[in-house]
Amino acid sequence: MGSRFVQVFLKEYMIIIDILALLGIFFFFRLSKEQRVQLYFWLPFLILMFTVFYSNMGAYTLYDHEFNRSVNAYLGNTEFPRYNLWLFNVTNKQVLTILYLFLIKSWLEPSKKKYINWMLTGFVVSSQVIQFSGLEPIYWFQPLIFTIGANMILVGSGLYFVGLMTNDRYLNSNPLRLTSFWQMTFILFTYSLTYINDVTKLYLVTYNYELGKSLSYTEIVMDVFNLAILMLTIASPLLPGIFEKEPSYELQGRKSA
């Protein structure tokens, strides 16, 4: 049992994201009370902590096979009791997609926020219909749900970059010193680079496991980058020499959103 604990909880990925979570907590509580209630800070903090939580929960399902088997049995999966897809389908493919759409919405001009609202409604409704109809059960691969969510995130990222290139306030700033730019860049790269891997995961697991395993490393690396920039967003007020304040209309947009 001890060796299994080391294998699942003390992997490099788990150690790195746990450190990022601790740094995120440290920097978040270094913020003033006024800053901690701003969407600019608490939403990245929420995404960081939620991602690290479900990643550790995923590690626990690999450690406690009996627990994972009992959950799978409850959900109707008795053929592959060691799979923990049920956890990552709900947390990564669905809840995290919703959180990222809210994050993208927070950086858009007020006139474009309505498109994210439509996407959020469409994703929640379509994903639940697909899942509870049995088309893509909660305990099995869900490429259709992932595809819908990923396409919405890519479109939302595109809306941000359009604003970056056309809005005067963004044009007068240095995008390399905006945390929103780095957030959107890494989100865009993550969903672009892992698109094929996630859509074809069932095929890769069944017929080309080694290729699928290799492609999964890309997803792991991008996850670390995403969490790192979220942590840096939280720490940005303490790093004024590195990051600039976001364009003023964003602050107004967050208050009215």
CSV table of C-alpha atoms in Angstrom, one decimal:
chain,number,residue,atom,x,y,z
A,1,MET,CA,0.0,0.0,0.0
A,2,GLY,CA,2.9,2.3,0.8
A,3,SER,CA,4.4,1.9,-2.6
A,4,ARG,CA,1.1,2.5,-4.3
A,5,PHE,CA,0.7,5.7,-2.3
A,6,VAL,CA,4.1,6.9,-3.6
A,7,GLN,CA,3.2,6.0,-7.2
A,8,VAL,CA,-0.1,7.9,-7.3
A,9,PHE,CA,0.5,10.9,-4.9
A,10,LEU,CA,4.2,11.6,-5.3
A,11,LYS,CA,4.5,11.7,-9.0
A,12,GLU,CA,6.1,14.8,-10.4
A,13,TYR,CA,2.8,16.2,-11.8
A,14,MET,CA,1.1,15.8,-8.4
A,15,ILE,CA,3.9,17.4,-6.5
A,16,ILE,CA,4.1,20.4,-8.9
A,17,ILE,CA,0.4,21.2,-8.9
A,18,ASP,CA,0.2,20.8,-5.1
A,19,ILE,CA,3.0,23.3,-4.8
A,20,LEU,CA,1.2,25.7,-7.1
A,21,ALA,CA,-2.0,25.3,-5.0
A,22,LEU,CA,0.0,26.2,-1.8
A,23,LEU,CA,1.5,29.2,-3.6
A,24,GLY,CA,-2.0,30.2,-4.8
A,25,ILE,CA,-3.3,30.0,-1.2
A,26,PHE,CA,-0.4,32.0,0.1
A,27,PHE,CA,-0.7,34.8,-2.5
A,28,PHE,CA,-4.5,34.9,-2.3
A,29,PHE,CA,-4.5,35.6,1.4
A,30,ARG,CA,-1.8,38.2,0.9
A,31,LEU,CA,-4.3,40.2,-1.2
A,32,SER,CA,-6.4,42.9,0.5
A,33,LYS,CA,-10.0,42.1,1.4
A,34,GLU,CA,-11.2,44.3,-1.5
A,35,GLN,CA,-9.0,42.4,-4.0
A,36,ARG,CA,-10.1,39.0,-2.7
A,37,VAL,CA,-13.7,39.7,-3.6
A,38,GLN,CA,-12.9,40.8,-7.1
A,39,LEU,CA,-13.7,38.4,-9.9
A,40,TYR,CA,-10.2,39.1,-11.3
A,41,PHE,CA,-8.6,37.2,-8.4
A,42,TRP,CA,-11.2,34.8,-6.9
A,43,LEU,CA,-12.2,33.1,-10.1
A,44,PRO,CA,-8.6,32.1,-11.1
A,45,PHE,CA,-8.1,31.0,-7.4
A,46,LEU,CA,-11.3,28.9,-7.6
A,47,ILE,CA,-10.2,27.2,-10.9
A,48,LEU,CA,-6.7,26.6,-9.5
A,49,MET,CA,-8.0,25.0,-6.3
A,50,PHE,CA,-10.7,23.0,-8.0
A,51,THR,CA,-8.3,21.6,-10.6
A,52,VAL,CA,-5.8,20.5,-7.9
A,53,PHE,CA,-8.7,19.1,-5.8
A,54,TYR,CA,-10.0,16.8,-8.5
A,55,SER,CA,-6.5,15.8,-9.6
A,56,ASN,CA,-5.8,14.6,-6.1
A,57,MET,CA,-9.2,12.9,-6.0
A,58,GLY,CA,-8.3,11.2,-9.2
A,59,ALA,CA,-5.1,10.0,-7.6
A,60,TYR,CA,-7.1,8.7,-4.6
A,61,THR,CA,-9.3,6.6,-6.9
A,62,LEU,CA,-6.1,4.9,-8.2
A,63,TYR,CA,-4.9,4.4,-4.6
A,64,ASP,CA,-8.3,3.1,-3.2
A,65,HIS,CA,-9.5,0.5,-5.8
A,66,GLU,CA,-12.4,-0.5,-3.6
A,67,PHE,CA,-13.8,3.0,-3.4
A,68,ASN,CA,-13.4,3.4,-7.2
A,69,ARG,CA,-15.0,0.0,-7.8
A,70,SER,CA,-18.0,0.8,-5.6
A,71,VAL,CA,-18.6,4.2,-7.4
A,72,ASN,CA,-18.4,2.5,-10.8
A,73,ALA,CA,-20.8,-0.2,-9.6
A,74,TYR,CA,-23.2,2.4,-8.4
A,75,LEU,CA,-23.1,4.1,-11.8
A,76,GLY,CA,-23.5,0.8,-13.7
A,77,ASN,CA,-19.9,0.2,-14.8
A,78,THR,CA,-19.0,-3.4,-13.7
A,79,GLU,CA,-16.9,-4.2,-16.7
A,80,PHE,CA,-14.1,-1.7,-16.1
A,81,PRO,CA,-14.2,-1.1,-12.3
A,82,ARG,CA,-10.7,0.5,-12.2
A,83,TYR,CA,-11.6,3.3,-14.6
A,84,ASN,CA,-12.0,6.7,-13.0
A,85,LEU,CA,-13.6,8.4,-16.0
A,86,TRP,CA,-16.7,9.2,-14.0
A,87,LEU,CA,-14.6,11.6,-11.9
A,88,PHE,CA,-12.9,13.4,-14.8
A,89,ASN,CA,-16.0,13.5,-17.0
A,90,VAL,CA,-17.8,15.5,-14.3
A,91,THR,CA,-14.9,17.7,-13.1
A,92,ASN,CA,-12.6,18.2,-16.1
A,93,LYS,CA,-14.9,17.8,-19.1
A,94,GLN,CA,-17.9,19.5,-17.7
A,95,VAL,CA,-17.4,21.7,-14.6
A,96,LEU,CA,-13.9,23.0,-15.6
A,97,THR,CA,-15.3,23.8,-19.1
A,98,ILE,CA,-18.0,25.9,-17.4
A,99,LEU,CA,-15.4,27.7,-15.2
A,100,TYR,CA,-13.2,28.4,-18.2
A,101,LEU,CA,-16.1,29.9,-20.1
A,102,PHE,CA,-16.8,32.2,-17.1
A,103,LEU,CA,-13.1,33.1,-17.1
A,104,ILE,CA,-13.2,34.0,-20.8
A,105,LYS,CA,-16.4,36.0,-20.2
A,106,SER,CA,-14.7,38.0,-17.6
A,107,TRP,CA,-12.2,39.3,-20.1
A,108,LEU,CA,-14.6,40.1,-23.0
A,109,GLU,CA,-16.1,43.5,-23.8
A,110,PRO,CA,-19.6,43.9,-22.4
A,111,SER,CA,-21.1,43.6,-25.9
A,112,LYS,CA,-19.5,40.1,-26.4
A,113,LYS,CA,-20.4,38.6,-23.0
A,114,LYS,CA,-23.8,37.6,-24.2
A,115,TYR,CA,-22.2,35.0,-26.6
A,116,ILE,CA,-20.6,33.3,-23.6
A,117,ASN,CA,-24.0,33.3,-21.9
A,118,TRP,CA,-25.5,31.5,-24.8
A,119,MET,CA,-22.6,29.0,-24.9
A,120,LEU,CA,-22.9,28.3,-21.2
A,121,THR,CA,-26.6,27.5,-21.5
A,122,GLY,CA,-26.0,25.4,-24.6
A,123,PHE,CA,-23.2,23.4,-23.1
A,124,VAL,CA,-25.0,22.7,-19.8
A,125,VAL,CA,-28.2,21.6,-21.6
A,126,SER,CA,-26.5,19.6,-24.3
A,127,SER,CA,-24.0,17.8,-22.0
A,128,GLN,CA,-26.7,16.7,-19.6
A,129,VAL,CA,-29.0,15.5,-22.3
A,130,ILE,CA,-26.1,13.5,-23.9
A,131,GLN,CA,-25.0,12.1,-20.6
A,132,PHE,CA,-28.4,11.2,-19.0
A,133,SER,CA,-29.8,9.9,-22.2
A,134,GLY,CA,-27.1,7.2,-22.1
A,135,LEU,CA,-25.5,8.3,-25.3
A,136,GLU,CA,-22.3,9.0,-23.4
A,137,PRO,CA,-22.6,7.5,-19.9
A,138,ILE,CA,-20.9,9.3,-17.0
A,139,TYR,CA,-18.5,6.4,-16.5
A,140,TRP,CA,-17.3,6.0,-20.1
A,141,PHE,CA,-15.5,8.2,-22.7
A,142,GLN,CA,-17.3,11.3,-23.6
A,143,PRO,CA,-15.8,12.7,-26.9
A,144,LEU,CA,-19.0,14.4,-28.0
A,145,ILE,CA,-19.4,16.4,-24.8
A,146,PHE,CA,-15.7,17.3,-24.9
A,147,THR,CA,-15.9,18.4,-28.5
A,148,ILE,CA,-18.9,20.7,-27.8
A,149,GLY,CA,-17.1,22.2,-24.8
A,150,ALA,CA,-13.7,22.6,-26.5
A,151,ASN,CA,-15.2,24.2,-29.5
A,152,MET,CA,-17.0,26.8,-27.3
A,153,ILE,CA,-13.8,27.5,-25.4
A,154,LEU,CA,-11.9,28.0,-28.7
A,155,VAL,CA,-14.6,30.3,-30.0
A,156,GLY,CA,-14.5,32.3,-26.8
A,157,SER,CA,-10.7,32.5,-26.9
A,158,GLY,CA,-11.1,33.8,-30.5
A,159,LEU,CA,-13.5,36.6,-29.3
A,160,TYR,CA,-10.9,37.6,-26.7
A,161,PHE,CA,-8.1,37.9,-29.3
A,162,VAL,CA,-10.3,39.8,-31.6
A,163,GLY,CA,-10.9,42.3,-28.8
A,164,LEU,CA,-7.2,42.4,-28.2
A,165,MET,CA,-6.5,43.4,-31.8
A,166,THR,CA,-9.4,45.9,-32.2
A,167,ASN,CA,-10.0,47.6,-28.8
A,168,ASP,CA,-8.1,50.8,-28.3
A,169,ARG,CA,-7.5,50.1,-24.6
A,170,TYR,CA,-5.8,46.8,-25.4
A,171,LEU,CA,-3.9,48.3,-28.3
A,172,ASN,CA,-2.4,50.9,-25.9
A,173,SER,CA,-1.2,48.2,-23.5
A,174,ASN,CA,1.6,45.6,-23.7
A,175,PRO,CA,-0.2,42.2,-24.1
A,176,LEU,CA,2.9,40.4,-22.8
A,177,ARG,CA,2.3,42.1,-19.4
A,178,LEU,CA,-1.4,41.3,-19.2
A,179,THR,CA,-2.4,38.2,-17.2
A,180,SER,CA,-5.5,37.9,-19.4
A,181,PHE,CA,-3.3,37.4,-22.5
A,182,TRP,CA,-1.4,34.6,-20.9
A,183,GLN,CA,-4.5,32.9,-19.6
A,184,MET,CA,-6.2,33.0,-22.9
A,185,THR,CA,-3.0,31.9,-24.8
A,186,PHE,CA,-2.5,28.8,-22.7
A,187,ILE,CA,-6.2,27.9,-22.7
A,188,LEU,CA,-6.2,28.2,-26.5
A,189,PHE,CA,-3.0,26.1,-26.8
A,190,THR,CA,-4.3,23.5,-24.4
A,191,TYR,CA,-7.6,22.8,-26.1
A,192,SER,CA,-5.9,23.0,-29.6
A,193,LEU,CA,-3.1,20.6,-28.8
A,194,THR,CA,-5.2,18.1,-26.9
A,195,TYR,CA,-8.2,18.2,-29.2
A,196,ILE,CA,-7.4,15.1,-31.2
A,197,ASN,CA,-6.1,13.2,-28.2
A,198,ASP,CA,-9.4,13.7,-26.3
A,199,VAL,CA,-11.7,13.0,-29.2
A,200,THR,CA,-9.9,9.8,-30.2
A,201,LYS,CA,-9.0,8.6,-26.7
A,202,LEU,CA,-11.2,5.5,-26.8
A,203,TYR,CA,-9.5,4.4,-30.1
A,204,LEU,CA,-6.0,5.2,-28.7
A,205,VAL,CA,-6.6,3.3,-25.5
A,206,THR,CA,-8.0,0.3,-27.4
A,207,TYR,CA,-5.7,0.1,-30.4
A,208,ASN,CA,-2.6,2.3,-29.8
A,209,TYR,CA,-2.1,2.7,-26.1
A,210,GLU,CA,1.5,3.9,-26.4
A,211,LEU,CA,0.6,6.7,-28.7
A,212,GLY,CA,-2.2,7.8,-26.5
A,213,LYS,CA,0.1,7.7,-23.5
A,214,SER,CA,2.6,9.9,-25.3
A,215,LEU,CA,-0.1,12.4,-26.3
A,216,SER,CA,-1.3,12.6,-22.7
A,217,TYR,CA,2.0,14.1,-21.7
A,218,THR,CA,1.2,17.1,-23.8
A,219,GLU,CA,-2.0,17.5,-21.8
A,220,ILE,CA,-0.1,17.2,-18.5
A,221,VAL,CA,2.4,19.9,-19.5
A,222,MET,CA,-0.3,22.3,-20.6
A,223,ASP,CA,-2.2,21.7,-17.4
A,224,VAL,CA,0.8,22.8,-15.4
A,225,PHE,CA,1.3,25.9,-17.5
A,226,ASN,CA,-2.4,26.8,-17.1
A,227,LEU,CA,-2.2,26.4,-13.3
A,228,ALA,CA,1.0,28.3,-13.1
A,229,ILE,CA,-0.5,31.4,-14.9
A,230,LEU,CA,-3.6,31.2,-12.7
A,231,MET,CA,-1.3,31.3,-9.7
A,232,LEU,CA,0.7,34.2,-11.2
A,233,THR,CA,-2.6,36.1,-11.8
A,234,ILE,CA,-3.4,35.8,-8.1
A,235,ALA,CA,0.2,37.0,-7.3
A,236,SER,CA,0.2,39.8,-9.9
A,237,PRO,CA,-0.5,42.7,-7.5
A,238,LEU,CA,2.7,41.7,-5.7
A,239,LEU,CA,4.6,41.7,-9.0
A,240,PRO,CA,3.9,45.2,-10.5
A,241,GLY,CA,7.2,45.2,-12.4
A,242,ILE,CA,6.0,42.2,-14.4
A,243,PHE,CA,2.3,42.6,-14.9
A,244,GLU,CA,0.2,45.7,-15.9
A,245,LYS,CA,-3.3,46.4,-14.8
A,246,GLU,CA,-6.0,45.2,-17.3
A,247,PRO,CA,-7.8,47.8,-19.5
A,248,SER,CA,-10.2,49.9,-17.5
A,249,TYR,CA,-13.3,48.7,-19.3
A,250,GLU,CA,-12.7,45.3,-17.9
A,251,LEU,CA,-13.0,46.5,-14.3
A,252,GLN,CA,-16.3,48.3,-15.3
A,253,GLY,CA,-17.5,45.1,-17.1
A,254,ARG,CA,-16.9,42.9,-14.1
A,255,LYS,CA,-18.9,45.2,-11.8
A,256,SER,CA,-21.8,45.2,-14.2
A,257,ALA,CA,-21.6,41.5,-15.3
